[in-house]
JSON list of C-alpha atoms and ligand atoms in Angstrom, two decimals:
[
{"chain": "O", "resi": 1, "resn": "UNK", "atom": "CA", "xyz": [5.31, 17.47, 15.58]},
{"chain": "O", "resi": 2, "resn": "UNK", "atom": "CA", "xyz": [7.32, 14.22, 13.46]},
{"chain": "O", "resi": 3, "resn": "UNK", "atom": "CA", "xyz": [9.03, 13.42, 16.46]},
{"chain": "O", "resi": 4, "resn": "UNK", "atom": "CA", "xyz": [6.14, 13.66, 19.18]},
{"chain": "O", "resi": 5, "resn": "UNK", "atom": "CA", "xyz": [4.22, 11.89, 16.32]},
{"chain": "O", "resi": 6, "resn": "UNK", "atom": "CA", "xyz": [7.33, 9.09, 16.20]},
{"chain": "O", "resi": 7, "resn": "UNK", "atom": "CA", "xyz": [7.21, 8.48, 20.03]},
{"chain": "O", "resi": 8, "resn": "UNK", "atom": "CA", "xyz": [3.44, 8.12, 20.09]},
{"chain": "O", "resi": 9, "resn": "UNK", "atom": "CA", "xyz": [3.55, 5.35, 17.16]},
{"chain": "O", "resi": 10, "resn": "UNK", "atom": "CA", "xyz": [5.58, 3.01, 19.10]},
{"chain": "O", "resi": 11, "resn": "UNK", "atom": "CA", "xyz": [2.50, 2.00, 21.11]},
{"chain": "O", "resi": 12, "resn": "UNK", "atom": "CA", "xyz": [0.99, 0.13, 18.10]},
{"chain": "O", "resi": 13, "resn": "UNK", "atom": "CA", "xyz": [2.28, -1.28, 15.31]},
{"chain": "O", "resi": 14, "resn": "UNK", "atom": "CA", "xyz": [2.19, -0.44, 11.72]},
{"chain": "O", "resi": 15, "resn": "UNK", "atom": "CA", "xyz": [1.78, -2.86, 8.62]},
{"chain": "O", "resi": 16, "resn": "UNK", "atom": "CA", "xyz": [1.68, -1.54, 4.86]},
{"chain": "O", "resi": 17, "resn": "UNK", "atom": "CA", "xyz": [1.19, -4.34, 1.85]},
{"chain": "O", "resi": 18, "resn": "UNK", "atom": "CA", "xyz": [2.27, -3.17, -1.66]},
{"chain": "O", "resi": 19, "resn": "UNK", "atom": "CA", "xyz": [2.66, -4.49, -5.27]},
{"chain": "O", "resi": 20, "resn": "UNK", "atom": "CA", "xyz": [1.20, -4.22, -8.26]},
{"chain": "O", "resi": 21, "resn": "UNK", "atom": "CA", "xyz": [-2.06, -5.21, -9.68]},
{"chain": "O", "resi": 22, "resn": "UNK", "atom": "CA", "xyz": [-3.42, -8.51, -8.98]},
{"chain": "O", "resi": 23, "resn": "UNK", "atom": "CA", "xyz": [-1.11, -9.70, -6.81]},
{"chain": "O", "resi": 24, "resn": "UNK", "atom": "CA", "xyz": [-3.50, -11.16, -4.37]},
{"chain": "O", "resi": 25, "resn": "UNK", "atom": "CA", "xyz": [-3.02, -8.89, -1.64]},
{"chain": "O", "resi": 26, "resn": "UNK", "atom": "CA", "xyz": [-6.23, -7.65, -0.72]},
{"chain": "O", "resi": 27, "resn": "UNK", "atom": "CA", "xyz": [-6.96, -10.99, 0.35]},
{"chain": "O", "resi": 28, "resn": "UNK", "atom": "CA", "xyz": [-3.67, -11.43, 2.01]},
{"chain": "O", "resi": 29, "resn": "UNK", "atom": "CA", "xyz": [-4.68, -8.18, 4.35]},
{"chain": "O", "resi": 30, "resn": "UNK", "atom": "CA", "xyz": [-7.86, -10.21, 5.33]},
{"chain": "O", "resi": 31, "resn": "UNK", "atom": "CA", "xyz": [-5.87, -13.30, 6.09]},
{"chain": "O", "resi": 32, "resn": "UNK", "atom": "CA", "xyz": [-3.29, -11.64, 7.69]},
{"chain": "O", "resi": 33, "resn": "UNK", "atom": "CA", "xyz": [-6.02, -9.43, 9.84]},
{"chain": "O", "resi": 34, "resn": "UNK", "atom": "CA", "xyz": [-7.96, -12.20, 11.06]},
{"chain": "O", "resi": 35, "resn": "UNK", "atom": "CA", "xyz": [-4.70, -14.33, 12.33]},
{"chain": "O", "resi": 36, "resn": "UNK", "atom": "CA", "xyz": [-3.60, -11.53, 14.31]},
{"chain": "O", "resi": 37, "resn": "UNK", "atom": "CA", "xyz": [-7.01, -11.13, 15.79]},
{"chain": "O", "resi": 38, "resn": "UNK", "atom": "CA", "xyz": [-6.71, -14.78, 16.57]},
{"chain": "O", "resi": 39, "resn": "UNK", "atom": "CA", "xyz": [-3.60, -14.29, 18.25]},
{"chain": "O", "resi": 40, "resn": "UNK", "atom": "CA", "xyz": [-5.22, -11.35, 20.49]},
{"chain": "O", "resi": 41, "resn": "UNK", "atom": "CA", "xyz": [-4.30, -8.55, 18.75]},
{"chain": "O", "resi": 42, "resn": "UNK", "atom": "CA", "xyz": [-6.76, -5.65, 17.84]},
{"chain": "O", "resi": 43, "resn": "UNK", "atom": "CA", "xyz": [-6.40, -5.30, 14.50]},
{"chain": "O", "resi": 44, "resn": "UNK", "atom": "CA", "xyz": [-7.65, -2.18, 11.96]},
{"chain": "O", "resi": 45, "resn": "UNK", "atom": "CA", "xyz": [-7.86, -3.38, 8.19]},
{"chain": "O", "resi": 46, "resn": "UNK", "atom": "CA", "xyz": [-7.61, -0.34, 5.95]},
{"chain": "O", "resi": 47, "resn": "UNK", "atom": "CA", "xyz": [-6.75, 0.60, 2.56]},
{"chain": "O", "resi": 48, "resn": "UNK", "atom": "CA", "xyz": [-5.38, 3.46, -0.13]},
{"chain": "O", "resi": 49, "resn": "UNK", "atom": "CA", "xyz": [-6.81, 5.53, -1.30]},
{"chain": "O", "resi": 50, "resn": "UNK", "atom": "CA", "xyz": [-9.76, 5.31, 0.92]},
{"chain": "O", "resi": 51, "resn": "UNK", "atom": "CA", "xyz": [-10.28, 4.25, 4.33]},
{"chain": "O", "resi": 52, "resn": "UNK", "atom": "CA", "xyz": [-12.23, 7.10, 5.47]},
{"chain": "O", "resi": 53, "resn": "UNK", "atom": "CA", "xyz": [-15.40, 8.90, 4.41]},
{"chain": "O", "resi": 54, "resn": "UNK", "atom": "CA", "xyz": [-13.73, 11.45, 2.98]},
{"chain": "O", "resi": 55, "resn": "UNK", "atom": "CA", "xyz": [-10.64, 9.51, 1.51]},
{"chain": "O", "resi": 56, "resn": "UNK", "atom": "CA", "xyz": [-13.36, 7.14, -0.26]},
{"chain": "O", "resi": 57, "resn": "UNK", "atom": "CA", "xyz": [-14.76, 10.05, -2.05]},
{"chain": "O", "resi": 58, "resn": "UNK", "atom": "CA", "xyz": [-11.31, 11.12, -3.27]},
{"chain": "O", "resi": 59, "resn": "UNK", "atom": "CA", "xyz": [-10.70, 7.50, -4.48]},
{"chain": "O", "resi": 60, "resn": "UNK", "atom": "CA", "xyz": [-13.65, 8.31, -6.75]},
{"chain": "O", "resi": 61, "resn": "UNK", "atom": "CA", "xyz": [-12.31, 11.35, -8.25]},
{"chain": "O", "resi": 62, "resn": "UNK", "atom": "CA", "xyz": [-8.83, 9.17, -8.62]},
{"chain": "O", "resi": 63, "resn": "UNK", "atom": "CA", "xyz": [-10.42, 5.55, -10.32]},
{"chain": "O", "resi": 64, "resn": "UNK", "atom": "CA", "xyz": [-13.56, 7.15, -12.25]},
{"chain": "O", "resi": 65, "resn": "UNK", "atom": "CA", "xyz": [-12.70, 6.05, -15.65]},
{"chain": "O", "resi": 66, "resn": "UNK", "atom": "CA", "xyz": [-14.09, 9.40, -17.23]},
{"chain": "O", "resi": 67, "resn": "UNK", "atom": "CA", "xyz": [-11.46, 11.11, -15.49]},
{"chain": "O", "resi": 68, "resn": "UNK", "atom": "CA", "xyz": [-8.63, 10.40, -18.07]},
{"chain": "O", "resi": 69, "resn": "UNK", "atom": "CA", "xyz": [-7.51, 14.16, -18.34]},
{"chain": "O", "resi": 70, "resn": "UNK", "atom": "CA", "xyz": [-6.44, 14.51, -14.55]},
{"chain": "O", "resi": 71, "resn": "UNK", "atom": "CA", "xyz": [-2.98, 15.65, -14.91]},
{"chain": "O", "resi": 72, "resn": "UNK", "atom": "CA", "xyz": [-0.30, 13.85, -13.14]},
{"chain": "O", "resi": 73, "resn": "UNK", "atom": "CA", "xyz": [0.22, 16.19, -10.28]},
{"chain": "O", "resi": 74, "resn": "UNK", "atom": "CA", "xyz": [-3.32, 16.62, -9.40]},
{"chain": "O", "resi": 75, "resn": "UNK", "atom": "CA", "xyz": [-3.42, 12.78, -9.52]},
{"chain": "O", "resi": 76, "resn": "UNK", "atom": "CA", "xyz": [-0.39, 13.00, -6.76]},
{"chain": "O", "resi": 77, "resn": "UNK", "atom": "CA", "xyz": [-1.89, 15.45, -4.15]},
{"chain": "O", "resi": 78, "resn": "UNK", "atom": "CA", "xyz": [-5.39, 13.47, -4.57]},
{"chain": "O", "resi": 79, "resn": "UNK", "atom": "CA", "xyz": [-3.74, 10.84, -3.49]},
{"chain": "O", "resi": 80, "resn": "UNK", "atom": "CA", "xyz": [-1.79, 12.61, -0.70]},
{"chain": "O", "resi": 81, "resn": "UNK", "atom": "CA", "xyz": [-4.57, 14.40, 0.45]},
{"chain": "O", "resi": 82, "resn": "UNK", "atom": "CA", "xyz": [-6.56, 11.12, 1.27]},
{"chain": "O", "resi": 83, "resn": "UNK", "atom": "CA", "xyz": [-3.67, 10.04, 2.85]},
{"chain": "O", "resi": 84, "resn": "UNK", "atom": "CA", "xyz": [-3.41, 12.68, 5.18]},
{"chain": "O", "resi": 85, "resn": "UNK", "atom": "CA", "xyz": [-7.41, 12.72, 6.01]},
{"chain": "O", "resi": 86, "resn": "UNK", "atom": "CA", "xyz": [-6.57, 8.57, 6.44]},
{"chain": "O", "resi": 87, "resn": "UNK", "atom": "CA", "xyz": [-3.90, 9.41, 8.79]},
{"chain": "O", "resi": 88, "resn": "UNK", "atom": "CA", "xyz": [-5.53, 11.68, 11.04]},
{"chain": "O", "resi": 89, "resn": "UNK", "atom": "CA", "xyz": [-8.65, 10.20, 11.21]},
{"chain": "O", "resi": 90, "resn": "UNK", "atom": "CA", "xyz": [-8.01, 6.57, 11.27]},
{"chain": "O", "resi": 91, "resn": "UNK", "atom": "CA", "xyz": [-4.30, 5.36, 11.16]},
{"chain": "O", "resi": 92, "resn": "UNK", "atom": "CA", "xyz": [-2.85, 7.57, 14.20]},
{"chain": "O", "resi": 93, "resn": "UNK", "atom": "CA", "xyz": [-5.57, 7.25, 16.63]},
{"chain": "O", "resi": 94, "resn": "UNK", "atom": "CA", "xyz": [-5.78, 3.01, 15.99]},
{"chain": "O", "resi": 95, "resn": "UNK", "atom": "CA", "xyz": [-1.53, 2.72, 16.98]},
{"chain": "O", "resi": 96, "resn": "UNK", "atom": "CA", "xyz": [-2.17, 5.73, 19.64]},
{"chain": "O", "resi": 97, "resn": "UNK", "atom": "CA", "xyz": [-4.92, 2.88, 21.52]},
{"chain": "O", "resi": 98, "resn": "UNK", "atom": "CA", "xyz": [-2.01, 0.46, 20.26]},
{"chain": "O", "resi": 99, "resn": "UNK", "atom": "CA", "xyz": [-3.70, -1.79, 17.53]},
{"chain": "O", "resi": 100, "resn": "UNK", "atom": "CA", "xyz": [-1.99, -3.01, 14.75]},
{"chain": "O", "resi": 101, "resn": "UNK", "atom": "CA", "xyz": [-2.92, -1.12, 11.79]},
{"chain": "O", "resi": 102, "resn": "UNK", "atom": "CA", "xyz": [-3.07, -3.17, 8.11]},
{"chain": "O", "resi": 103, "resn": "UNK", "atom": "CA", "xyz": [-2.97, -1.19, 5.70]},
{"chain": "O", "resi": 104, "resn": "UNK", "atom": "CA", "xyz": [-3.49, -2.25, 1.74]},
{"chain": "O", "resi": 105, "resn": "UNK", "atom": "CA", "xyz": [-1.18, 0.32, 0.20]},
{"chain": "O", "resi": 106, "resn": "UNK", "atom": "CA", "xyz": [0.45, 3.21, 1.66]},
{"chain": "O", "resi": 107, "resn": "UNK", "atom": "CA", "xyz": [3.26, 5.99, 0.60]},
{"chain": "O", "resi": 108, "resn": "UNK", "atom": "CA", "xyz": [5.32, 3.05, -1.52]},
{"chain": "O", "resi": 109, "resn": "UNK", "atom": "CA", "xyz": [1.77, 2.90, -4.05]},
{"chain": "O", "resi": 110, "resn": "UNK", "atom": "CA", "xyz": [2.94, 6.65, -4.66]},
{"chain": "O", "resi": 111, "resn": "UNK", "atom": "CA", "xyz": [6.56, 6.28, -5.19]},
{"chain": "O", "resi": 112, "resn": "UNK", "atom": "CA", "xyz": [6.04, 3.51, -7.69]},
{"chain": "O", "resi": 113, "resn": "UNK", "atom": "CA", "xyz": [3.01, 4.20, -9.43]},
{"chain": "O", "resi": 114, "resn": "UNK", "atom": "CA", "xyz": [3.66, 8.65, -9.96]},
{"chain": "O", "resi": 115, "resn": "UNK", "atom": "CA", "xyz": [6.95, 8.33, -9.53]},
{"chain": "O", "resi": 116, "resn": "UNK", "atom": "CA", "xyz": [8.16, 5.33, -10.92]},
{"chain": "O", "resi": 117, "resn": "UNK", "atom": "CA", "xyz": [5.51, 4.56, -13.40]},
{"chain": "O", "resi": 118, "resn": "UNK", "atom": "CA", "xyz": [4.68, 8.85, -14.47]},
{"chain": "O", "resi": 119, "resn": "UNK", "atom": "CA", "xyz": [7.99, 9.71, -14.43]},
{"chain": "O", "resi": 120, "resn": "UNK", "atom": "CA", "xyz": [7.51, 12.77, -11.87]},
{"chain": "O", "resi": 121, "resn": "UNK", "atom": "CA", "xyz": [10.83, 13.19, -9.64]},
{"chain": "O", "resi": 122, "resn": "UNK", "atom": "CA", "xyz": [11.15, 10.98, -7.16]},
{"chain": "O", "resi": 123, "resn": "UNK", "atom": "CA", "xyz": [12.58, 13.32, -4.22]},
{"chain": "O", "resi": 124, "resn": "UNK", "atom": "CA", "xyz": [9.37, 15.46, -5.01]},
{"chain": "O", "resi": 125, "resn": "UNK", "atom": "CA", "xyz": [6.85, 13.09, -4.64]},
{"chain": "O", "resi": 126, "resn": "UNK", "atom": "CA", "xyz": [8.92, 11.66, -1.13]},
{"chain": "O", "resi": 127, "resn": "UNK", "atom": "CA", "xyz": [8.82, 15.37, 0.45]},
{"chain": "O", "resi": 128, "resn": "UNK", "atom": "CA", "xyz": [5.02, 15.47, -0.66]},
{"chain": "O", "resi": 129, "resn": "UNK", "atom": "CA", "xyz": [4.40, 11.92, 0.66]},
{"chain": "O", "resi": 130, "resn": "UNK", "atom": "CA", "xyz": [6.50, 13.18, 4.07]},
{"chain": "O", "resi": 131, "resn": "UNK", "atom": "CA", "xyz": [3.76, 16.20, 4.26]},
{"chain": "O", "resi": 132, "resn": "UNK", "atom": "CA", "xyz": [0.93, 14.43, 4.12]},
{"chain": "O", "resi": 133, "resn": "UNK", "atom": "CA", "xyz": [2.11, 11.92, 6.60]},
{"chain": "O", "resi": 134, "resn": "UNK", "atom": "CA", "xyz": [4.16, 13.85, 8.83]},
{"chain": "O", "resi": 135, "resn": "UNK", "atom": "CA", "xyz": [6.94, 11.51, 8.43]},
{"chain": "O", "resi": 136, "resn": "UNK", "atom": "CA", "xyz": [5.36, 8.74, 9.66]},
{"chain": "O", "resi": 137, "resn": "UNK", "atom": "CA", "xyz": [6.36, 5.24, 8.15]},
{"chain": "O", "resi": 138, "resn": "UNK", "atom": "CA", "xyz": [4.71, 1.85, 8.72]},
{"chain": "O", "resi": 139, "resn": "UNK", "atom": "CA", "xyz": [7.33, 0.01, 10.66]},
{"chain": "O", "resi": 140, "resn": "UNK", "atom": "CA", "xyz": [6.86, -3.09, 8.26]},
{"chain": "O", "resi": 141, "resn": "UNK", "atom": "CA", "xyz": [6.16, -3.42, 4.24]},
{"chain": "O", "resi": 142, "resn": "UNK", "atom": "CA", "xyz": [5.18, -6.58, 2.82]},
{"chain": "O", "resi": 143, "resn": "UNK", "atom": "CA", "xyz": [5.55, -6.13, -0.94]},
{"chain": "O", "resi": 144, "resn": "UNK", "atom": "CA", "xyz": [4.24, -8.56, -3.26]},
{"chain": "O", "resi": 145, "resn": "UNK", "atom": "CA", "xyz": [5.82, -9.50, -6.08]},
{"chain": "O", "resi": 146, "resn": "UNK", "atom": "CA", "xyz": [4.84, -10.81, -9.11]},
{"chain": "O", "resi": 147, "resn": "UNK", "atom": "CA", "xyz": [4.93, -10.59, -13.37]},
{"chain": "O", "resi": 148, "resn": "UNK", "atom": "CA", "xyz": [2.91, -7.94, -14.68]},
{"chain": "O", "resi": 149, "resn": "UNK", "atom": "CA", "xyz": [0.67, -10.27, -17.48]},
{"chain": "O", "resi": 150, "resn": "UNK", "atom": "CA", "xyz": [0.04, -12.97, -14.02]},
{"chain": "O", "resi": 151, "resn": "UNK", "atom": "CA", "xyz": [-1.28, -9.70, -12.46]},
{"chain": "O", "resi": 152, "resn": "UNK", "atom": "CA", "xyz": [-3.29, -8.37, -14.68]},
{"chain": "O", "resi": 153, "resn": "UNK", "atom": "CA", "xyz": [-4.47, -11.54, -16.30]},
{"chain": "O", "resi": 154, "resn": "UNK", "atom": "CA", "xyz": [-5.61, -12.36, -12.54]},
{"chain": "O", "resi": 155, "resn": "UNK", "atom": "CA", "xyz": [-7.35, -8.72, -12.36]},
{"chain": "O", "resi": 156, "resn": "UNK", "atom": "CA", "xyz": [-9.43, -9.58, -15.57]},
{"chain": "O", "resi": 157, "resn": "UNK", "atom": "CA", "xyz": [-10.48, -12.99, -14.28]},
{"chain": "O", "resi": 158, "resn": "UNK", "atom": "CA", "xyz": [-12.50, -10.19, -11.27]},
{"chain": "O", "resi": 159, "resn": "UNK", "atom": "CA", "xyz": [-13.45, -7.85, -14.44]},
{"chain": "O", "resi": 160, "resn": "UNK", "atom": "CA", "xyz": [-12.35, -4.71, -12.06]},
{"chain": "O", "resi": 161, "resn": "UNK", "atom": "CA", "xyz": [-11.81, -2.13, -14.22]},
{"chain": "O", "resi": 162, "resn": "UNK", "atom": "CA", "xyz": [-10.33, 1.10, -13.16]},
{"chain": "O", "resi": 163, "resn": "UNK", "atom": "CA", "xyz": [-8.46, 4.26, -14.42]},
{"chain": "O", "resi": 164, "resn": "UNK", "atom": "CA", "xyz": [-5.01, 3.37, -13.67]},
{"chain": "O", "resi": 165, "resn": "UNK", "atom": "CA", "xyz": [-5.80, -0.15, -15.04]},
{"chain": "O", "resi": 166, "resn": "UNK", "atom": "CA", "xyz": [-6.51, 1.39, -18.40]},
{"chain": "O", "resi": 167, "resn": "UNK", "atom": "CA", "xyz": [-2.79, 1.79, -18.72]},
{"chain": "O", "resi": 168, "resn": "UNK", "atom": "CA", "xyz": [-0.57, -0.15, -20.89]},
{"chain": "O", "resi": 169, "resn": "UNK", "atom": "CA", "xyz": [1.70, -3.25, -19.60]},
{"chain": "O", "resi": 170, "resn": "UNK", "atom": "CA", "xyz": [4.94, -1.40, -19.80]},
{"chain": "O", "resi": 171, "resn": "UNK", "atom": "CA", "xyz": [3.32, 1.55, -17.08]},
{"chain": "O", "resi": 172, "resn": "UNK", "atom": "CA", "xyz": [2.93, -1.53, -14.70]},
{"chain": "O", "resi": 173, "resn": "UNK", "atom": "CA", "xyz": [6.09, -2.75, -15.86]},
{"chain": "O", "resi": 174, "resn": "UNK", "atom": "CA", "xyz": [8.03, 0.66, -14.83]},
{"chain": "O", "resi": 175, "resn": "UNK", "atom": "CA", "xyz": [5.74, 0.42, -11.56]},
{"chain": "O", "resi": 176, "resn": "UNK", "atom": "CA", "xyz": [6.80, -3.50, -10.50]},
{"chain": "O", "resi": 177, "resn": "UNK", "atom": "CA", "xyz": [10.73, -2.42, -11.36]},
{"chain": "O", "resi": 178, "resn": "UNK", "atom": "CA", "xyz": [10.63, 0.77, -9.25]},
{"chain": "O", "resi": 179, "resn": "UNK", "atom": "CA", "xyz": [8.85, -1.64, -6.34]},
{"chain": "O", "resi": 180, "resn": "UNK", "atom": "CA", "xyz": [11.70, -3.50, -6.68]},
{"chain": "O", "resi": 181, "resn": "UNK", "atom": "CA", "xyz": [14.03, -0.82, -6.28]},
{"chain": "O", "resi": 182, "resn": "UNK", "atom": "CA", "xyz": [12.52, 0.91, -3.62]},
{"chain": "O", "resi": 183, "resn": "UNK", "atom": "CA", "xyz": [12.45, -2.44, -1.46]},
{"chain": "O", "resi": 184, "resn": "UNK", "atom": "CA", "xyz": [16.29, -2.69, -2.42]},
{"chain": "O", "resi": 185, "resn": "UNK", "atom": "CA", "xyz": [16.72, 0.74, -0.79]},
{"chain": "O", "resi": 186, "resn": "UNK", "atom": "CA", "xyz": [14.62, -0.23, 2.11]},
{"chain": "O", "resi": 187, "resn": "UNK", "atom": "CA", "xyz": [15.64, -3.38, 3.24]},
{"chain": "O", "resi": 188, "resn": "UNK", "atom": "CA", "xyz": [15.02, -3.58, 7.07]},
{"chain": "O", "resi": 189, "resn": "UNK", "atom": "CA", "xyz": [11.17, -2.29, 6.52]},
{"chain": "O", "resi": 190, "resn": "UNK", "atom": "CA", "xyz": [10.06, -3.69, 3.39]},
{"chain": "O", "resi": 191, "resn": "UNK", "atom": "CA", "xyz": [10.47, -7.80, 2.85]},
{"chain": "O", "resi": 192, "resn": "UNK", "atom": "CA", "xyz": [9.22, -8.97, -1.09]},
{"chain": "O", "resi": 193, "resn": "UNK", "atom": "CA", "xyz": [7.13, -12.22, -1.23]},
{"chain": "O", "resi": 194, "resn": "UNK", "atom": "CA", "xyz": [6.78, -14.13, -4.14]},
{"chain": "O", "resi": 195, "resn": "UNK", "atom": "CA", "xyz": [2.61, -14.01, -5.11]},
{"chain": "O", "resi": 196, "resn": "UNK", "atom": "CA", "xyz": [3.27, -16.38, -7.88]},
{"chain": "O", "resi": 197, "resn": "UNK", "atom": "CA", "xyz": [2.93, -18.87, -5.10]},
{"chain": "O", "resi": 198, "resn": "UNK", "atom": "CA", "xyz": [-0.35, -20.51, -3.83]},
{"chain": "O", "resi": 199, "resn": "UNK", "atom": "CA", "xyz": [-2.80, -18.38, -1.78]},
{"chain": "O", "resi": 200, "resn": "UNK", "atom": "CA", "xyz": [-1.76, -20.50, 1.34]},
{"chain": "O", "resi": 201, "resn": "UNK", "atom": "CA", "xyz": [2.05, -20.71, 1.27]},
{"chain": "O", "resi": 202, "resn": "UNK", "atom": "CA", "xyz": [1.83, -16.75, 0.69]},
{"chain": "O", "resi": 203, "resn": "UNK", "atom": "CA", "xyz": [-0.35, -16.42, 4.01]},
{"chain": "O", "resi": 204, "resn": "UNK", "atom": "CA", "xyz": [2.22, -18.75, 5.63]},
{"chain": "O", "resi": 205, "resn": "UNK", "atom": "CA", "xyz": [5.38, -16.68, 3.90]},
{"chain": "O", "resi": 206, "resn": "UNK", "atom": "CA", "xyz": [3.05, -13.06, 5.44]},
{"chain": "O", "resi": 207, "resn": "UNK", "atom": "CA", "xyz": [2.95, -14.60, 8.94]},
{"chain": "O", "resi": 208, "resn": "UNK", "atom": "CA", "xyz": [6.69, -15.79, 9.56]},
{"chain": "O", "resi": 209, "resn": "UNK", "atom": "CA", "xyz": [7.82, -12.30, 8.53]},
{"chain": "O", "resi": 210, "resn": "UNK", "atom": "CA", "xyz": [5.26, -10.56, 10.82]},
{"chain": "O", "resi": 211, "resn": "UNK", "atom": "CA", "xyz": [5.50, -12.68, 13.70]},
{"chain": "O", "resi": 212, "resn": "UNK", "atom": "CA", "xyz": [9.11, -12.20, 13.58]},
{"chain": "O", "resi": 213, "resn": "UNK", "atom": "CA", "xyz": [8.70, -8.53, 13.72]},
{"chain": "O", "resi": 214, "resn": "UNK", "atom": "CA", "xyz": [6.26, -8.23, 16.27]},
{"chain": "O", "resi": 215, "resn": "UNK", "atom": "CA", "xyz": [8.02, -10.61, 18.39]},
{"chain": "O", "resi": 216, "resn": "UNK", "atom": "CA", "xyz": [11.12, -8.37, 18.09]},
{"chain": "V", "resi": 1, "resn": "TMP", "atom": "P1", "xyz": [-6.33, -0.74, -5.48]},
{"chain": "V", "resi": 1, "resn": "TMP", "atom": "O1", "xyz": [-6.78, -1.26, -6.81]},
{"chain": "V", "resi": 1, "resn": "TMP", "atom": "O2", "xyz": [-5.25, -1.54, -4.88]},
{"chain": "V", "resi": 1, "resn": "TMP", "atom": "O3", "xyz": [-7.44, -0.43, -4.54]},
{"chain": "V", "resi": 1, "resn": "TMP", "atom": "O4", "xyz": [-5.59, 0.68, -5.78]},
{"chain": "V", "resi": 1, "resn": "TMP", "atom": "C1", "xyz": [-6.15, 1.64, -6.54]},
{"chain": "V", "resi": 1, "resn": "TMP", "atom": "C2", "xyz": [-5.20, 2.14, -7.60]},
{"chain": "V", "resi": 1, "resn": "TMP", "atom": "O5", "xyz": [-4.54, 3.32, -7.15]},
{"chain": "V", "resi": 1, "resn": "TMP", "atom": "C3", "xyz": [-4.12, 1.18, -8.00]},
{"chain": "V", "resi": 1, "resn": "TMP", "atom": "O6", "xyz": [-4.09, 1.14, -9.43]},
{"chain": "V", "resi": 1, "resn": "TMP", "atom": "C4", "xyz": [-2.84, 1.81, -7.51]},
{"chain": "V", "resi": 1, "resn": "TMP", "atom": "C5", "xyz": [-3.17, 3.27, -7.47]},
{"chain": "V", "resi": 1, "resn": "TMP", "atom": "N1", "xyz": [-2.42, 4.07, -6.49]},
{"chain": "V", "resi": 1, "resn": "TMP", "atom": "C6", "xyz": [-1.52, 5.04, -6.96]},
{"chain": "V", "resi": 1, "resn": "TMP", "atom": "O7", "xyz": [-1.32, 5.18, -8.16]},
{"chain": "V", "resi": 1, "resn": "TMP", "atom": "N2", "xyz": [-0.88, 5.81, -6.04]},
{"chain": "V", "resi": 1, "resn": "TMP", "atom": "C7", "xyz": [-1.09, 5.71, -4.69]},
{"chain": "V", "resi": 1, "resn": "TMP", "atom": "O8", "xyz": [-0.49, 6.45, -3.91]},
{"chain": "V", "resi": 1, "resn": "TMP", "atom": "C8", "xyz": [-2.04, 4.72, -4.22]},
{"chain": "V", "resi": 1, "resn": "TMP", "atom": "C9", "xyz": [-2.29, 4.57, -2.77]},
{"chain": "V", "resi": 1, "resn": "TMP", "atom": "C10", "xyz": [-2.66, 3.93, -5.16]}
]
């Protein structure tokens, strides 16, 4: 099915935006989304984990601050198995009626946060990401970078509160550094942008990289 499911993605085209906590990229999905609608593309805005019915109940079970015994692994198929529910039901059909698909976190979030930031082996959680998305990658990652006390000094300013935001700076430390790494791996698909910079000039930085891409 990966490569059937490979040929069929070409049609539309796939966006993921990644980074830590309070980098501003939520609103950098909406900005992004409603340029490319201006531009005359259908766009889908979506996010993990959520996105569907399903995948938003999951994202309970995953941010519920009473839930601070989940063990690690159960925290990493959670997060797969909205994934896969996002995939069917939203992601694949949206790029099979060729829309561009935004999506605010995807299969990087996992790498860095349970595998960079819990320590559980990184070729594991990549074959369990691969199985829950049948191999499918988004053709372009923005990742936004900034300092871990900006972000979460930017988070408290919104007083969100969630589990994984009950963990101490140096998790989200371990989580921006393996970011960094996996982008240094990845070159071609993911491109870092500095979110230390205004609101604007990031939208602007956003846009040149995914006109370019969409134009190639
Ligand atoms: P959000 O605050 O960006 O909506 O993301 C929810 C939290 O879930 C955030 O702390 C990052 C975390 N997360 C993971 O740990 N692994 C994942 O695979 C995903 C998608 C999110």
């Amino acid at each position: 099915t990966s490569k059937l499911m490979t040929a069929k993605l070409k049609k539309g085209f796939f966006i993921s935006l990644e980074g830590i906590e309070g980098t501003g990229k939520t609103t950098q999905a909406r900005l992004l989304s409603e340029r490319l609608i201006e531009e005359g593309y259908e766009v889908i805005l979506t996010q993990e984990p959520g996105g569907t019915v399903i995948g938003n109940r999951i994202r309970e079970i995953l941010l519920h601050v009473d839930h601070r015994e989940m063990s690690y692994m159960a925290e990493l198929l959670l997060y797969n198995a909205a994934r896969a529910q996002h995939l069917s039901e939203k992601i694949l059909p949206a790029l099979n009626q060729g829309k561009v698909v935004i999506t605010d976190r995807f299969t990087d979030s996992t790498v860095a946060y349970q595998g960079y930031g819990r320590g559980i082996d990184i070729q594991l959680i990549m074959s369990i990401n691969d199985i829950a998305t049948e191999g499918i990658k988004p053709h372009l990652t923005i990742l936004f970078d900034l300092d871990v006390e900006t972000g979460l000094q930017r988070n408290k300013g919104i007083n969100k509160v969630d589990r994984l935001e009950l963990e101490d700076i140096e998790f989200h430390k371990k989580v921006r550094e393996g970011y960094l790494k996996i982008a240094e791996a990845e070159t071609g698909r993911i491109k870092i942008v500095d979110a230390s910079l205004s609101f604007e000039i990031v939208a602007q930085k956003v846009w040149e990289i995914v006109r370019w891409r969409l134009e190639k």
